[in-house]
mmCIF file of C-alpha atoms in Angstrom:
data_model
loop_
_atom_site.group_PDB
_atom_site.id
_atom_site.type_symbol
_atom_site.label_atom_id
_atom_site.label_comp_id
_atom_site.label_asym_id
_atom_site.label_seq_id
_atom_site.Cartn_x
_atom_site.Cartn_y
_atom_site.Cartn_z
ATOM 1 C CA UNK A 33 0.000 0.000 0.000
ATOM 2 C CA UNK A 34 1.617 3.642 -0.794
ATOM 3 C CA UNK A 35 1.134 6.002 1.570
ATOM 4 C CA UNK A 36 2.686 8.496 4.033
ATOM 5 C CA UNK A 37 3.899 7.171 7.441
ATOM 6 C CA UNK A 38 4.271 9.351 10.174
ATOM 7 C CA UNK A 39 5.753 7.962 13.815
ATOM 8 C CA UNK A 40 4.723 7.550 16.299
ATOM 9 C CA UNK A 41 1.020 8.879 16.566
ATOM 10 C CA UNK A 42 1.434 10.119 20.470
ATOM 11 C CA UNK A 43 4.807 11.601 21.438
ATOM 12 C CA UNK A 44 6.169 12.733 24.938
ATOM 13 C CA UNK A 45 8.901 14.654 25.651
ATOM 14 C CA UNK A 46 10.160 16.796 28.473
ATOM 15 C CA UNK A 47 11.346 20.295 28.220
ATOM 16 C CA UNK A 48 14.081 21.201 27.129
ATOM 17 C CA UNK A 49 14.925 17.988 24.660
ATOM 18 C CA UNK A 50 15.476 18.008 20.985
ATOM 19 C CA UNK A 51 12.948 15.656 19.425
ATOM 20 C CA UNK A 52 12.488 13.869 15.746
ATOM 21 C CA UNK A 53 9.621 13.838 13.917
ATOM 22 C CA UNK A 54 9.903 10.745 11.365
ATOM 23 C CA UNK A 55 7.831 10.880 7.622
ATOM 24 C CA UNK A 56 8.103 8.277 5.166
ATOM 25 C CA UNK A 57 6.453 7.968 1.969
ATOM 26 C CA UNK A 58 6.359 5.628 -0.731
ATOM 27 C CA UNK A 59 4.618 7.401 -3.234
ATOM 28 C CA UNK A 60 7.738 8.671 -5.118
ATOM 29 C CA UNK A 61 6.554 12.375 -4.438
ATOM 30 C CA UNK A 62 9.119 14.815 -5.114
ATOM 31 C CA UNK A 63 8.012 17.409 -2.584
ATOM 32 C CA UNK A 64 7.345 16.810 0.907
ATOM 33 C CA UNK A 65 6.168 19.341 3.744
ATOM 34 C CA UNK A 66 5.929 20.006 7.046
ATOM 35 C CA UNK A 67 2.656 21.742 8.976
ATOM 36 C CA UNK A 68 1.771 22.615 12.640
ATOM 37 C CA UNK A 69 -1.471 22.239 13.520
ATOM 38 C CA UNK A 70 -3.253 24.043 16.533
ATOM 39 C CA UNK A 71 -6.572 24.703 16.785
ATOM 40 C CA UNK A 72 -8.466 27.482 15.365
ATOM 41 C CA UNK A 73 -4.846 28.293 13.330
ATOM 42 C CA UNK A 74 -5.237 26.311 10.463
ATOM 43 C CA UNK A 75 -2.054 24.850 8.988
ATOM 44 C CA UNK A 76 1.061 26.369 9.108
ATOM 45 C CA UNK A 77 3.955 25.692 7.082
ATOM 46 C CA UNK A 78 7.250 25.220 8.606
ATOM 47 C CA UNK A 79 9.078 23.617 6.304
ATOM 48 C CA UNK A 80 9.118 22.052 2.867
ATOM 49 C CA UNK A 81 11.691 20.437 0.795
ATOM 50 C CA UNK A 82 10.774 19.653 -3.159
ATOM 51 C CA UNK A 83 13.874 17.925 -3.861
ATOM 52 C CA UNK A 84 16.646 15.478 -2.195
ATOM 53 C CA UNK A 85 18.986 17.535 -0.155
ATOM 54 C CA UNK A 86 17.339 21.067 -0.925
ATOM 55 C CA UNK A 87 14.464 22.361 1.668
ATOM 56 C CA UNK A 88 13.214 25.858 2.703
ATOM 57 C CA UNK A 89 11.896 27.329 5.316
ATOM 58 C CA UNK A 90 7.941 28.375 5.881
ATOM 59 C CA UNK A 91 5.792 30.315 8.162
ATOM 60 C CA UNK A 92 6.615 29.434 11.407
ATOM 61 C CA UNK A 93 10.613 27.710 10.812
ATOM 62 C CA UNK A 94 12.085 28.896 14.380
ATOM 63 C CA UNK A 95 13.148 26.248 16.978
ATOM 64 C CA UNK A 96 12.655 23.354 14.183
ATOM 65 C CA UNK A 97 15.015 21.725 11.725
ATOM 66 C CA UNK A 98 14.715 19.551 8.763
ATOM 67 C CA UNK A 99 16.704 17.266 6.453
ATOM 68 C CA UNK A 100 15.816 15.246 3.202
ATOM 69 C CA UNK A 101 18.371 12.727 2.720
ATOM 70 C CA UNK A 102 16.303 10.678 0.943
ATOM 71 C CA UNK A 103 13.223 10.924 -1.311
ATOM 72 C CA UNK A 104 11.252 9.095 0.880
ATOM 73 C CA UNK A 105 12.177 10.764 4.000
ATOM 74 C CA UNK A 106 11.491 14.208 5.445
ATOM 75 C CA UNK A 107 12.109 14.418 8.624
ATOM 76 C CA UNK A 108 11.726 17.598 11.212
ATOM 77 C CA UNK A 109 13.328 17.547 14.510
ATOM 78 C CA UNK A 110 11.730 19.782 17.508
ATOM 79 C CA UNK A 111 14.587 21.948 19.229
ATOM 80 C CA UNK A 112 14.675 23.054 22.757
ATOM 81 C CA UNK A 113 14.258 26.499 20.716
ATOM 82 C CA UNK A 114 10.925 25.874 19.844
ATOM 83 C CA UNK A 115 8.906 27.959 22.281
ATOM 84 C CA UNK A 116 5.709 26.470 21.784
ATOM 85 C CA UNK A 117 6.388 22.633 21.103
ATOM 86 C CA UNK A 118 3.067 20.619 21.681
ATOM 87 C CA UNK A 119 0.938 20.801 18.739
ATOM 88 C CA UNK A 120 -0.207 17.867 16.175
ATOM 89 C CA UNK A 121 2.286 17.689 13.261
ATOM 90 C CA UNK A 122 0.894 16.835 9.809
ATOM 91 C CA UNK A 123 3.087 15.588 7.016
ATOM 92 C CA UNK A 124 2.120 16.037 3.444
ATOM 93 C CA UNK A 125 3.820 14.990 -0.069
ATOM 94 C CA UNK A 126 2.932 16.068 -3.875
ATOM 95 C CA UNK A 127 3.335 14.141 -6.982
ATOM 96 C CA UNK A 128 5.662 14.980 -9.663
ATOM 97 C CA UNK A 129 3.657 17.600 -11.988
ATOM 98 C CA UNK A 130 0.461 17.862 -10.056
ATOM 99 C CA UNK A 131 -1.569 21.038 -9.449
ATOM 100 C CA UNK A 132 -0.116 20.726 -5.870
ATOM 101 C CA UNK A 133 -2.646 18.596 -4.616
ATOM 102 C CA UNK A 134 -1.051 17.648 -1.051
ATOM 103 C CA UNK A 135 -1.286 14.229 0.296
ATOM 104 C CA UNK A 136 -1.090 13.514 4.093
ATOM 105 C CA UNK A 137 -0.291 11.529 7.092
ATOM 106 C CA UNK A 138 -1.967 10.741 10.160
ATOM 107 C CA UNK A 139 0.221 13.205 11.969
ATOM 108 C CA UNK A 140 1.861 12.885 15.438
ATOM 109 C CA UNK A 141 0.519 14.799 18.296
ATOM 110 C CA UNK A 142 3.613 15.998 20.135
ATOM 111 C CA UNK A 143 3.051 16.478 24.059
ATOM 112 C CA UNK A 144 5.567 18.588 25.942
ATOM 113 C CA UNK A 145 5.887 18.489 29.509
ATOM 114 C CA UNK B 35 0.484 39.099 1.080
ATOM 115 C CA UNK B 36 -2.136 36.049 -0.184
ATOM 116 C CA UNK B 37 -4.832 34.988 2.026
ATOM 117 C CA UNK B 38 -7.429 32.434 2.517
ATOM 118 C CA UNK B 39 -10.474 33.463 4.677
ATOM 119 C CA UNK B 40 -13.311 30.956 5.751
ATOM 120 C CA UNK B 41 -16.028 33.141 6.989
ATOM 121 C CA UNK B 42 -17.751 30.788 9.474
ATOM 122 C CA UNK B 43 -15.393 29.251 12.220
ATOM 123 C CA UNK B 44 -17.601 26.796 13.769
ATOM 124 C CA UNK B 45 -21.496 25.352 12.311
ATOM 125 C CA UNK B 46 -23.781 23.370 13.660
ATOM 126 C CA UNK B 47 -26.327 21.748 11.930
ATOM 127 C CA UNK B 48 -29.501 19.490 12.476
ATOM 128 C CA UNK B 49 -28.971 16.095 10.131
ATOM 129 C CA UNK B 50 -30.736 16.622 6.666
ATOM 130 C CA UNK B 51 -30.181 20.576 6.683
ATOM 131 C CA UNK B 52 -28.068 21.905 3.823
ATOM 132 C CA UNK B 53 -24.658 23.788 4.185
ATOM 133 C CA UNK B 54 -22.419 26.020 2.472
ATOM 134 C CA UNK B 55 -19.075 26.951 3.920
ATOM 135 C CA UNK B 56 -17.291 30.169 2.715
ATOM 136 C CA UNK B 57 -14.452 30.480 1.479
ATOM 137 C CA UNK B 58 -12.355 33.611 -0.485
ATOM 138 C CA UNK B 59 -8.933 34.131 -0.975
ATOM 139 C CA UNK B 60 -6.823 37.097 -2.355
ATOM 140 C CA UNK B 61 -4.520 36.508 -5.467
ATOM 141 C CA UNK B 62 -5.425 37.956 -8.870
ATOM 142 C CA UNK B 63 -4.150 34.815 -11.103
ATOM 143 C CA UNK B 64 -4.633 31.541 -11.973
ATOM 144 C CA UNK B 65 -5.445 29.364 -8.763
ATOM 145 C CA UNK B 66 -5.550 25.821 -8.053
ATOM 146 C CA UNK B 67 -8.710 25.255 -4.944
ATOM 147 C CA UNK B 68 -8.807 22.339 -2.691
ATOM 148 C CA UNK B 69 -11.267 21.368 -0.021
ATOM 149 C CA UNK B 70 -9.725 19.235 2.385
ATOM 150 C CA UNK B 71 -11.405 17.507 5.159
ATOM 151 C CA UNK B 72 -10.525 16.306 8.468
ATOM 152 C CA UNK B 73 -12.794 13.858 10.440
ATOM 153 C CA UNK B 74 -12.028 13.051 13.886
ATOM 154 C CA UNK B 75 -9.348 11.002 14.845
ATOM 155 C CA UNK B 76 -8.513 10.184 11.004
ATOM 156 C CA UNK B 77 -5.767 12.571 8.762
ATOM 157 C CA UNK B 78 -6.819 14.977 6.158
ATOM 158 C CA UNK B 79 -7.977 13.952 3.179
ATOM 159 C CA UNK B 80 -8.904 15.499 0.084
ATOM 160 C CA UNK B 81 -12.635 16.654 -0.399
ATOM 161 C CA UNK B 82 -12.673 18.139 -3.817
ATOM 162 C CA UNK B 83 -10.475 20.628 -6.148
ATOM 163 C CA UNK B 84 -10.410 22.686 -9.244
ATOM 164 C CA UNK B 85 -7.785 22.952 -11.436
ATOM 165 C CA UNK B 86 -9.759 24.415 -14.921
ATOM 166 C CA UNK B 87 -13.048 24.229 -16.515
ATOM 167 C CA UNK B 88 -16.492 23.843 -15.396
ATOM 168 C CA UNK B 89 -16.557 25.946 -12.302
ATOM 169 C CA UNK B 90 -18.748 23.830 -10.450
ATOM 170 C CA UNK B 91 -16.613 20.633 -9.108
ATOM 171 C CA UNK B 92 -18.596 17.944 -7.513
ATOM 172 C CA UNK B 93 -16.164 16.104 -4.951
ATOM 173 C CA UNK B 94 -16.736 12.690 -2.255
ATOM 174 C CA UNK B 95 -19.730 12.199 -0.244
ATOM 175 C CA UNK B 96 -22.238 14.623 -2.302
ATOM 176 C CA UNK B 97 -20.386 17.084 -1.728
ATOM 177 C CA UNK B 98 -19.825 20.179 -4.579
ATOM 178 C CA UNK B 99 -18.307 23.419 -4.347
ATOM 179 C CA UNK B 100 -18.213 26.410 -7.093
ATOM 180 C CA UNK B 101 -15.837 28.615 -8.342
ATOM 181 C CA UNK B 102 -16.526 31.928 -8.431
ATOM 182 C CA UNK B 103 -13.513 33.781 -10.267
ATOM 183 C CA UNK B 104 -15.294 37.097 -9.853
ATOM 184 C CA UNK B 105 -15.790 36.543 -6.262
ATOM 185 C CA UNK B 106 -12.565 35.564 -5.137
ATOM 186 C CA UNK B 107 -15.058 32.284 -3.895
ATOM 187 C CA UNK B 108 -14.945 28.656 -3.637
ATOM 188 C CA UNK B 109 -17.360 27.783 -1.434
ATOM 189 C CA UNK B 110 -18.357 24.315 -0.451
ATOM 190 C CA UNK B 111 -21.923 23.303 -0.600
ATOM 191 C CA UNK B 112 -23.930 19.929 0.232
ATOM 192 C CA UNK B 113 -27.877 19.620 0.112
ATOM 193 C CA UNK B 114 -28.544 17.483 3.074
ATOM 194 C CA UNK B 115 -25.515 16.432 5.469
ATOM 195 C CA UNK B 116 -25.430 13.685 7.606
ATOM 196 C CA UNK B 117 -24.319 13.441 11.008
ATOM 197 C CA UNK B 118 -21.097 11.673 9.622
ATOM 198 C CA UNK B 119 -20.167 14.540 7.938
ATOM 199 C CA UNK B 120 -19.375 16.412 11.363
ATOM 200 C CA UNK B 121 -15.550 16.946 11.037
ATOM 201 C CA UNK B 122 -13.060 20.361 10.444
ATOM 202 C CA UNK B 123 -13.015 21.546 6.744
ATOM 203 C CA UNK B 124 -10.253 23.340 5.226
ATOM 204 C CA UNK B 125 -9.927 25.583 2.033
ATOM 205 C CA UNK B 126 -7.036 25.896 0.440
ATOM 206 C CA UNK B 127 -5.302 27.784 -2.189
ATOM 207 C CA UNK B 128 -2.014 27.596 -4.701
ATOM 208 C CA UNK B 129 -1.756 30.374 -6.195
ATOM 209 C CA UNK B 130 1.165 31.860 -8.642
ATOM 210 C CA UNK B 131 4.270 29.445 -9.689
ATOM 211 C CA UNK B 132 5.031 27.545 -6.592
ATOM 212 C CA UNK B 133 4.607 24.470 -4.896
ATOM 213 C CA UNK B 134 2.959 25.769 -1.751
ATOM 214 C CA UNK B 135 -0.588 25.775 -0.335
ATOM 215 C CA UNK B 136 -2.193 28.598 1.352
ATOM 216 C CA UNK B 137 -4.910 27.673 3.922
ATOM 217 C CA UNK B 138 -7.911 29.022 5.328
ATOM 218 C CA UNK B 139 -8.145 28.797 9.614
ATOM 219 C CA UNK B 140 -10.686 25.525 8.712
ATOM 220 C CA UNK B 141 -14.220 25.471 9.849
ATOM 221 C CA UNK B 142 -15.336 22.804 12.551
ATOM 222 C CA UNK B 143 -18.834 21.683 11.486
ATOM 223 C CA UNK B 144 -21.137 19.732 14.422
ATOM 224 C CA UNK B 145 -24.175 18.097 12.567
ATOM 225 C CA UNK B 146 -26.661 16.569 14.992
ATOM 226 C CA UNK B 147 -28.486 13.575 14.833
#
């Protein structure tokens, strides 16, 4: 089955640790994204990559980090910098020559305490 | 800057009543729309979306939403919902010559059996 994995669903940490975010897709999508979501915001982009070892920053980019090593893998780490930390975290992907239509995961809902 | 407003933050509905949710966003070119929907507990999924053509774009579950190029609009629309339709909606624009998404604050929608 293609798809986009995110792990895990339910994450703890405590404050003041780095944490990684893991997204995996084998859909052999060229661009892959990173959102926050909070309620009543919306999404927010924080980053997006749409090629291997290339990535840029979005809305909300402070206190996170990113790397794309591999087409199939986008993942975002959550630094100590992040002010603001628990929030769900949606993963999305687009095809190759699409009108952008984003595909997601089921997200991980970060808990910091 | 672009933008993506959804005029009505949270509806509730009785089951069998008809709903439109609002949506407008601010870019003078050619735009890609998307609904996306979220139900609870599951990851977003696409609803509908317009690329070109007939303005009116019927999507999943009976539901249909028209472009309105004049209006800035895309607003969603379905006849009679169903209490399984209760879940957060999101509009979303691309807009100009890039691979990102602009998104509306999403709308949580209650229908009642």
């Amino acid at each position: 089955d293609g798809g986009i994995t995110q792990s895990p669903k339910y994450l703890f940490r405590k404050e003041g640790q780095n944490v990684t975010l893991s997204c995996e897709q084998n859909l052999n999508h060229d661009a892959m994204y990173w959102y926050r979501q909070d309620p009543g915001q919306g999404l927010r982009l924080i980053y997006y990559s749409q090629i291997v070892n290339d990535f840029q920053k979005g809305d909300i980019a402070e206190g996170y980090s990113v790397s794309r090593e591999k087409k199939e893998s986008f993942p975002l780490t959550v630094t100590s910098a992040q002010k603001n930390p628990t929030a769900f975290y949606l993963c999305a992907s687009i095809p190759t020559g699409s009108y952008n239509e984003q595909f997601f995961g089921p997200g991980t809902r970060l808990t910091v305490l | 800057a672009q933008s993506v407003s959804q005029h009505n933050h949270h509806v509730i509905l009785s089951e069998a009543a008809s709903l439109e949710l609002g949506c407008n966003y601010s870019y003078g070119g050619t735009v890609n729309l998307f609904w996306y929907v979220q139900y609870p507990g599951q990851h977003l999924q696409l609803l509908l979306k317009y690329f070109s053509g007939d303005p009116l774009v019927k999507g999943i579950k009976g539901f249909e939403a028209e472009f309105i190029k004049s209006k800035f609009s895309f607003n969603l629309r379905k006849p009679s919902v169903q209490w399984s339709d209760t879940a957060e909606y999101f509009c979303a624009v691309n807009a100009g010559n890039n691979r990102k998404l602009i998104w509306g604050l999403g709308t949580s929608l209650a229908v009642n059996p």
